[in-house]
Amino acid sequence: MSEIDQSTADIRRQTRRFRLKKTVAMVGMMGSGKTAVGRAVAIKLGVPFLDSDQEIEAAANLSVPEIFQRDGEVFFRKRETEVIRRLLETQSGILSTGGGAFLSEVNRDNIAKKGVAVWLDAQLDLLWNRVRHKDTRPLLRTADPRATLAEIFATRTPIYKLAELRVACAEDLSIDAMAERVITTLLTRPDVLEKLDD
């Protein structure tokens, strides 16, 4: 069975097994897997996958790096807050947020009111291995991107720790295994996720 067939089979098999009661906002550093793992969780639960960065890009008709370059980070963060609020109010599902989104107290409050934050907690070396060959990270466009990533990591980690739920990332885990780890964590919160059968 191909990967695509397997994914479709997973969706069919698992859509009736769970009831998601709140939007799950995936938070964490760039490279932690918020989009890839979030999408896999959404498929397994049979719920929509939402991505705040993609929504911003669609509205602006520009990529995130282009928005940063043209309008600056402050402008981007304002749009990000608007988009996250709108997605939380109008849809439910798995929401992947940008790495800096959870730094905003407004975003944290909105997520807490309408959903639950899940921090994908990845160590610095793992993050660096994932992002070092990509040029889509505007904050890492510096003379020493590894040092910049370490600074961002040190600054943001105490704020990510404010998330209601934490899921540890590991280099040897596949996206599917990470998605299962997230679902197991969500099931510890019956107000967020309910298993409908055994």
PDB file of C-alpha atoms in Angstrom:
ATOM      1  CA  MET A   1       0.000   0.000   0.000  1.00  0.00           C
ATOM      2  CA  SER A   2       1.422   3.394  -0.942  1.00  0.00           C
ATOM      3  CA  GLU A   3       1.846   6.243   1.546  1.00  0.00           C
ATOM      4  CA  ILE A   4      -1.095   8.066  -0.029  1.00  0.00           C
ATOM      5  CA  ASP A   5      -3.326   4.995   0.201  1.00  0.00           C
ATOM      6  CA  GLN A   6      -2.226   4.454   3.788  1.00  0.00           C
ATOM      7  CA  SER A   7      -3.054   8.066   4.697  1.00  0.00           C
ATOM      8  CA  THR A   8      -6.497   7.742   3.157  1.00  0.00           C
ATOM      9  CA  ALA A   9      -7.059   4.463   4.999  1.00  0.00           C
ATOM     10  CA  ASP A  10      -5.958   6.113   8.243  1.00  0.00           C
ATOM     11  CA  ILE A  11      -8.435   8.939   7.701  1.00  0.00           C
ATOM     12  CA  ARG A  12     -11.295   6.548   7.010  1.00  0.00           C
ATOM     13  CA  ARG A  13     -10.428   4.315   9.935  1.00  0.00           C
ATOM     14  CA  GLN A  14      -9.900   7.097  12.444  1.00  0.00           C
ATOM     15  CA  THR A  15     -12.465   9.817  11.723  1.00  0.00           C
ATOM     16  CA  ARG A  16     -15.092   8.126  13.897  1.00  0.00           C
ATOM     17  CA  ARG A  17     -12.783   7.392  16.810  1.00  0.00           C
ATOM     18  CA  PHE A  18     -12.312  10.865  18.253  1.00  0.00           C
ATOM     19  CA  ARG A  19     -14.241  14.025  19.018  1.00  0.00           C
ATOM     20  CA  LEU A  20     -12.164  17.205  19.097  1.00  0.00           C
ATOM     21  CA  LYS A  21     -13.828  19.735  21.389  1.00  0.00           C
ATOM     22  CA  LYS A  22     -11.398  22.656  21.086  1.00  0.00           C
ATOM     23  CA  THR A  23      -8.965  23.943  18.501  1.00  0.00           C
ATOM     24  CA  VAL A  24      -5.450  22.721  19.179  1.00  0.00           C
ATOM     25  CA  ALA A  25      -2.822  25.404  18.518  1.00  0.00           C
ATOM     26  CA  MET A  26       0.588  23.925  17.792  1.00  0.00           C
ATOM     27  CA  VAL A  27       3.283  26.230  19.190  1.00  0.00           C
ATOM     28  CA  GLY A  28       7.048  26.037  19.325  1.00  0.00           C
ATOM     29  CA  MET A  29      10.263  26.923  17.592  1.00  0.00           C
ATOM     30  CA  MET A  30      10.804  27.003  13.851  1.00  0.00           C
ATOM     31  CA  GLY A  31      11.673  23.474  12.813  1.00  0.00           C
ATOM     32  CA  SER A  32       9.819  21.795  15.691  1.00  0.00           C
ATOM     33  CA  GLY A  33       7.323  20.237  13.276  1.00  0.00           C
ATOM     34  CA  LYS A  34       4.220  22.325  13.941  1.00  0.00           C
ATOM     35  CA  THR A  35       3.035  22.126  10.335  1.00  0.00           C
ATOM     36  CA  ALA A  36       4.037  18.554   9.470  1.00  0.00           C
ATOM     37  CA  VAL A  37       2.966  17.044  12.786  1.00  0.00           C
ATOM     38  CA  GLY A  38      -0.122  19.252  12.981  1.00  0.00           C
ATOM     39  CA  ARG A  39      -1.253  18.122   9.537  1.00  0.00           C
ATOM     40  CA  ALA A  40      -0.748  14.454  10.512  1.00  0.00           C
ATOM     41  CA  VAL A  41      -2.734  14.937  13.741  1.00  0.00           C
ATOM     42  CA  ALA A  42      -5.570  16.573  11.786  1.00  0.00           C
ATOM     43  CA  ILE A  43      -5.687  13.640   9.366  1.00  0.00           C
ATOM     44  CA  LYS A  44      -5.742  11.107  12.185  1.00  0.00           C
ATOM     45  CA  LEU A  45      -8.542  12.967  13.984  1.00  0.00           C
ATOM     46  CA  GLY A  46     -10.477  13.727  10.808  1.00  0.00           C
ATOM     47  CA  VAL A  47     -10.537  17.473  11.483  1.00  0.00           C
ATOM     48  CA  PRO A  48      -9.426  20.522   9.453  1.00  0.00           C
ATOM     49  CA  PHE A  49      -5.791  21.549   9.424  1.00  0.00           C
ATOM     50  CA  LEU A  50      -5.247  25.303   9.653  1.00  0.00           C
ATOM     51  CA  ASP A  51      -1.973  27.188   9.214  1.00  0.00           C
ATOM     52  CA  SER A  52      -1.736  30.835  10.274  1.00  0.00           C
ATOM     53  CA  ASP A  53       1.320  31.511   8.083  1.00  0.00           C
ATOM     54  CA  GLN A  54      -0.444  30.102   4.998  1.00  0.00           C
ATOM     55  CA  GLU A  55      -3.504  32.237   5.722  1.00  0.00           C
ATOM     56  CA  ILE A  56      -1.342  35.367   5.992  1.00  0.00           C
ATOM     57  CA  GLU A  57       0.498  34.499   2.777  1.00  0.00           C
ATOM     58  CA  ALA A  58      -2.777  33.935   0.924  1.00  0.00           C
ATOM     59  CA  ALA A  59      -4.193  37.267   2.095  1.00  0.00           C
ATOM     60  CA  ALA A  60      -1.031  39.208   1.227  1.00  0.00           C
ATOM     61  CA  ASN A  61      -0.204  37.217  -1.911  1.00  0.00           C
ATOM     62  CA  LEU A  62       3.377  37.179  -0.584  1.00  0.00           C
ATOM     63  CA  SER A  63       5.516  34.670   1.299  1.00  0.00           C
ATOM     64  CA  VAL A  64       6.313  35.241   4.972  1.00  0.00           C
ATOM     65  CA  PRO A  65       9.938  36.213   4.144  1.00  0.00           C
ATOM     66  CA  GLU A  66       8.633  38.693   1.543  1.00  0.00           C
ATOM     67  CA  ILE A  67       6.234  40.220   4.085  1.00  0.00           C
ATOM     68  CA  PHE A  68       9.071  40.548   6.606  1.00  0.00           C
ATOM     69  CA  GLN A  69      11.250  42.214   3.977  1.00  0.00           C
ATOM     70  CA  ARG A  70       8.590  44.550   2.595  1.00  0.00           C
ATOM     71  CA  ASP A  71       6.599  45.461   5.709  1.00  0.00           C
ATOM     72  CA  GLY A  72       8.723  44.409   8.688  1.00  0.00           C
ATOM     73  CA  GLU A  73       8.139  42.089  11.622  1.00  0.00           C
ATOM     74  CA  VAL A  74       5.804  44.432  13.535  1.00  0.00           C
ATOM     75  CA  PHE A  75       3.380  44.549  10.591  1.00  0.00           C
ATOM     76  CA  PHE A  76       3.582  40.766  10.218  1.00  0.00           C
ATOM     77  CA  ARG A  77       2.863  40.164  13.920  1.00  0.00           C
ATOM     78  CA  LYS A  78      -0.269  42.354  13.748  1.00  0.00           C
ATOM     79  CA  ARG A  79      -1.592  40.377  10.783  1.00  0.00           C
ATOM     80  CA  GLU A  80      -0.679  37.148  12.554  1.00  0.00           C
ATOM     81  CA  THR A  81      -2.729  38.102  15.627  1.00  0.00           C
ATOM     82  CA  GLU A  82      -5.717  39.005  13.435  1.00  0.00           C
ATOM     83  CA  VAL A  83      -5.516  35.713  11.544  1.00  0.00           C
ATOM     84  CA  ILE A  84      -5.117  33.555  14.658  1.00  0.00           C
ATOM     85  CA  ARG A  85      -8.092  35.267  16.315  1.00  0.00           C
ATOM     86  CA  ARG A  86     -10.228  34.771  13.208  1.00  0.00           C
ATOM     87  CA  LEU A  87      -9.266  31.102  12.838  1.00  0.00           C
ATOM     88  CA  LEU A  88      -9.978  30.418  16.515  1.00  0.00           C
ATOM     89  CA  GLU A  89     -13.383  32.093  16.276  1.00  0.00           C
ATOM     90  CA  THR A  90     -14.575  30.680  12.965  1.00  0.00           C
ATOM     91  CA  GLN A  91     -13.171  27.163  12.690  1.00  0.00           C
ATOM     92  CA  SER A  92     -12.032  24.310  14.866  1.00  0.00           C
ATOM     93  CA  GLY A  93      -9.270  21.888  14.118  1.00  0.00           C
ATOM     94  CA  ILE A  94      -5.505  21.703  14.399  1.00  0.00           C
ATOM     95  CA  LEU A  95      -3.895  25.137  14.029  1.00  0.00           C
ATOM     96  CA  SER A  96      -0.225  25.493  13.192  1.00  0.00           C
ATOM     97  CA  THR A  97       1.119  28.861  14.335  1.00  0.00           C
ATOM     98  CA  GLY A  98       4.332  30.653  13.434  1.00  0.00           C
ATOM     99  CA  GLY A  99       7.273  30.296  15.784  1.00  0.00           C
ATOM    100  CA  GLY A 100       6.839  33.805  17.179  1.00  0.00           C
ATOM    101  CA  ALA A 101       3.062  33.765  17.520  1.00  0.00           C
ATOM    102  CA  PHE A 102       2.941  32.442  21.085  1.00  0.00           C
ATOM    103  CA  LEU A 103       5.246  35.235  22.287  1.00  0.00           C
ATOM    104  CA  SER A 104       2.293  37.620  22.055  1.00  0.00           C
ATOM    105  CA  GLU A 105       0.230  37.763  25.220  1.00  0.00           C
ATOM    106  CA  VAL A 106      -2.843  38.558  23.107  1.00  0.00           C
ATOM    107  CA  ASN A 107      -2.327  35.387  21.083  1.00  0.00           C
ATOM    108  CA  ARG A 108      -1.747  33.317  24.227  1.00  0.00           C
ATOM    109  CA  ASP A 109      -4.970  34.686  25.752  1.00  0.00           C
ATOM    110  CA  ASN A 110      -6.969  34.057  22.566  1.00  0.00           C
ATOM    111  CA  ILE A 111      -5.661  30.491  22.331  1.00  0.00           C
ATOM    112  CA  ALA A 112      -6.440  29.845  26.020  1.00  0.00           C
ATOM    113  CA  LYS A 113     -10.005  31.173  25.638  1.00  0.00           C
ATOM    114  CA  LYS A 114     -10.908  29.299  22.446  1.00  0.00           C
ATOM    115  CA  GLY A 115      -8.587  26.308  22.386  1.00  0.00           C
ATOM    116  CA  VAL A 116      -5.500  24.741  23.876  1.00  0.00           C
ATOM    117  CA  ALA A 117      -1.798  25.317  23.182  1.00  0.00           C
ATOM    118  CA  VAL A 118       0.440  22.305  22.561  1.00  0.00           C
ATOM    119  CA  TRP A 119       4.163  23.038  22.708  1.00  0.00           C
ATOM    120  CA  LEU A 120       6.317  20.848  20.471  1.00  0.00           C
ATOM    121  CA  ASP A 121       9.449  20.897  22.598  1.00  0.00           C
ATOM    122  CA  ALA A 122      12.517  20.248  20.431  1.00  0.00           C
ATOM    123  CA  GLN A 123      16.139  20.623  21.490  1.00  0.00           C
ATOM    124  CA  LEU A 124      18.394  23.163  19.797  1.00  0.00           C
ATOM    125  CA  ASP A 125      20.543  20.647  17.893  1.00  0.00           C
ATOM    126  CA  LEU A 126      17.465  18.991  16.392  1.00  0.00           C
ATOM    127  CA  LEU A 127      16.050  22.376  15.350  1.00  0.00           C
ATOM    128  CA  TRP A 128      19.337  23.415  13.756  1.00  0.00           C
ATOM    129  CA  ASN A 129      19.552  20.154  11.795  1.00  0.00           C
ATOM    130  CA  ARG A 130      16.075  20.831  10.419  1.00  0.00           C
ATOM    131  CA  VAL A 131      16.380  24.515   9.518  1.00  0.00           C
ATOM    132  CA  ARG A 132      20.017  25.062   8.539  1.00  0.00           C
ATOM    133  CA  HIS A 133      19.548  24.234   4.847  1.00  0.00           C
ATOM    134  CA  LYS A 134      16.368  26.271   4.387  1.00  0.00           C
ATOM    135  CA  ASP A 135      16.285  29.893   3.273  1.00  0.00           C
ATOM    136  CA  THR A 136      12.641  30.420   4.245  1.00  0.00           C
ATOM    137  CA  ARG A 137      13.387  31.576   7.801  1.00  0.00           C
ATOM    138  CA  PRO A 138      13.650  35.382   7.762  1.00  0.00           C
ATOM    139  CA  LEU A 139      14.905  35.603  11.350  1.00  0.00           C
ATOM    140  CA  LEU A 140      17.901  33.409  10.469  1.00  0.00           C
ATOM    141  CA  ARG A 141      19.147  35.614   7.659  1.00  0.00           C
ATOM    142  CA  THR A 142      22.130  36.725   9.731  1.00  0.00           C
ATOM    143  CA  ALA A 143      25.917  36.362   9.618  1.00  0.00           C
ATOM    144  CA  ASP A 144      25.752  33.496  12.146  1.00  0.00           C
ATOM    145  CA  PRO A 145      22.371  31.761  11.825  1.00  0.00           C
ATOM    146  CA  ARG A 146      23.267  29.017  14.354  1.00  0.00           C
ATOM    147  CA  ALA A 147      24.020  31.625  17.035  1.00  0.00           C
ATOM    148  CA  THR A 148      20.858  33.519  16.093  1.00  0.00           C
ATOM    149  CA  LEU A 149      18.798  30.345  16.445  1.00  0.00           C
ATOM    150  CA  ALA A 150      20.378  29.718  19.863  1.00  0.00           C
ATOM    151  CA  GLU A 151      19.453  33.261  20.982  1.00  0.00           C
ATOM    152  CA  ILE A 152      15.873  32.874  19.757  1.00  0.00           C
ATOM    153  CA  PHE A 153      15.662  29.472  21.466  1.00  0.00           C
ATOM    154  CA  ALA A 154      16.891  30.880  24.791  1.00  0.00           C
ATOM    155  CA  THR A 155      14.462  33.812  24.617  1.00  0.00           C
ATOM    156  CA  ARG A 156      11.385  31.878  23.534  1.00  0.00           C
ATOM    157  CA  THR A 157      11.617  28.641  25.510  1.00  0.00           C
ATOM    158  CA  PRO A 158      10.451  30.187  28.828  1.00  0.00           C
ATOM    159  CA  ILE A 159       7.366  31.524  27.015  1.00  0.00           C
ATOM    160  CA  TYR A 160       6.626  28.217  25.261  1.00  0.00           C
ATOM    161  CA  LYS A 161       6.641  26.631  28.717  1.00  0.00           C
ATOM    162  CA  LEU A 162       3.417  28.582  29.377  1.00  0.00           C
ATOM    163  CA  ALA A 163       1.565  26.291  26.943  1.00  0.00           C
ATOM    164  CA  GLU A 164      -0.996  24.047  28.632  1.00  0.00           C
ATOM    165  CA  LEU A 165       0.390  20.877  27.072  1.00  0.00           C
ATOM    166  CA  ARG A 166       3.943  19.838  26.136  1.00  0.00           C
ATOM    167  CA  VAL A 167       5.030  17.117  23.735  1.00  0.00           C
ATOM    168  CA  ALA A 168       8.737  16.288  23.567  1.00  0.00           C
ATOM    169  CA  CYS A 169      10.217  15.951  20.070  1.00  0.00           C
ATOM    170  CA  ALA A 170      12.841  13.331  19.276  1.00  0.00           C
ATOM    171  CA  GLU A 171      15.046  13.005  16.223  1.00  0.00           C
ATOM    172  CA  ASP A 172      14.297   9.311  15.795  1.00  0.00           C
ATOM    173  CA  LEU A 173      10.519   9.770  15.740  1.00  0.00           C
ATOM    174  CA  SER A 174       8.668   9.881  12.425  1.00  0.00           C
ATOM    175  CA  ILE A 175       5.987  12.490  11.774  1.00  0.00           C
ATOM    176  CA  ASP A 176       3.393   9.753  12.290  1.00  0.00           C
ATOM    177  CA  ALA A 177       4.905   8.750  15.639  1.00  0.00           C
ATOM    178  CA  MET A 178       5.013  12.384  16.751  1.00  0.00           C
ATOM    179  CA  ALA A 179       1.364  12.773  15.752  1.00  0.00           C
ATOM    180  CA  GLU A 180       0.490   9.745  17.891  1.00  0.00           C
ATOM    181  CA  ARG A 181       2.436  11.292  20.787  1.00  0.00           C
ATOM    182  CA  VAL A 182       0.410  14.513  20.410  1.00  0.00           C
ATOM    183  CA  ILE A 183      -2.889  12.607  20.322  1.00  0.00           C
ATOM    184  CA  THR A 184      -1.913  10.644  23.450  1.00  0.00           C
ATOM    185  CA  THR A 185      -1.180  13.944  25.194  1.00  0.00           C
ATOM    186  CA  LEU A 186      -4.482  15.479  24.033  1.00  0.00           C
ATOM    187  CA  LEU A 187      -6.368  12.497  25.425  1.00  0.00           C
ATOM    188  CA  THR A 188      -5.167  13.473  28.914  1.00  0.00           C
ATOM    189  CA  ARG A 189      -7.549  16.418  28.533  1.00  0.00           C
ATOM    190  CA  PRO A 190     -11.149  15.181  28.127  1.00  0.00           C
ATOM    191  CA  ASP A 191     -12.233  18.800  27.627  1.00  0.00           C
ATOM    192  CA  VAL A 192     -10.104  18.853  24.450  1.00  0.00           C
ATOM    193  CA  LEU A 193     -10.243  15.378  22.927  1.00  0.00           C
ATOM    194  CA  GLU A 194     -12.516  12.404  23.517  1.00  0.00           C
ATOM    195  CA  LYS A 195     -11.973   8.877  22.266  1.00  0.00           C
ATOM    196  CA  LEU A 196     -15.244   7.446  21.012  1.00  0.00           C
ATOM    197  CA  ASP A 197     -14.360   3.745  20.857  1.00  0.00           C
ATOM    198  CA  ASP A 198     -11.696   1.321  22.046  1.00  0.00           C
TER     199      ASP A 198
END
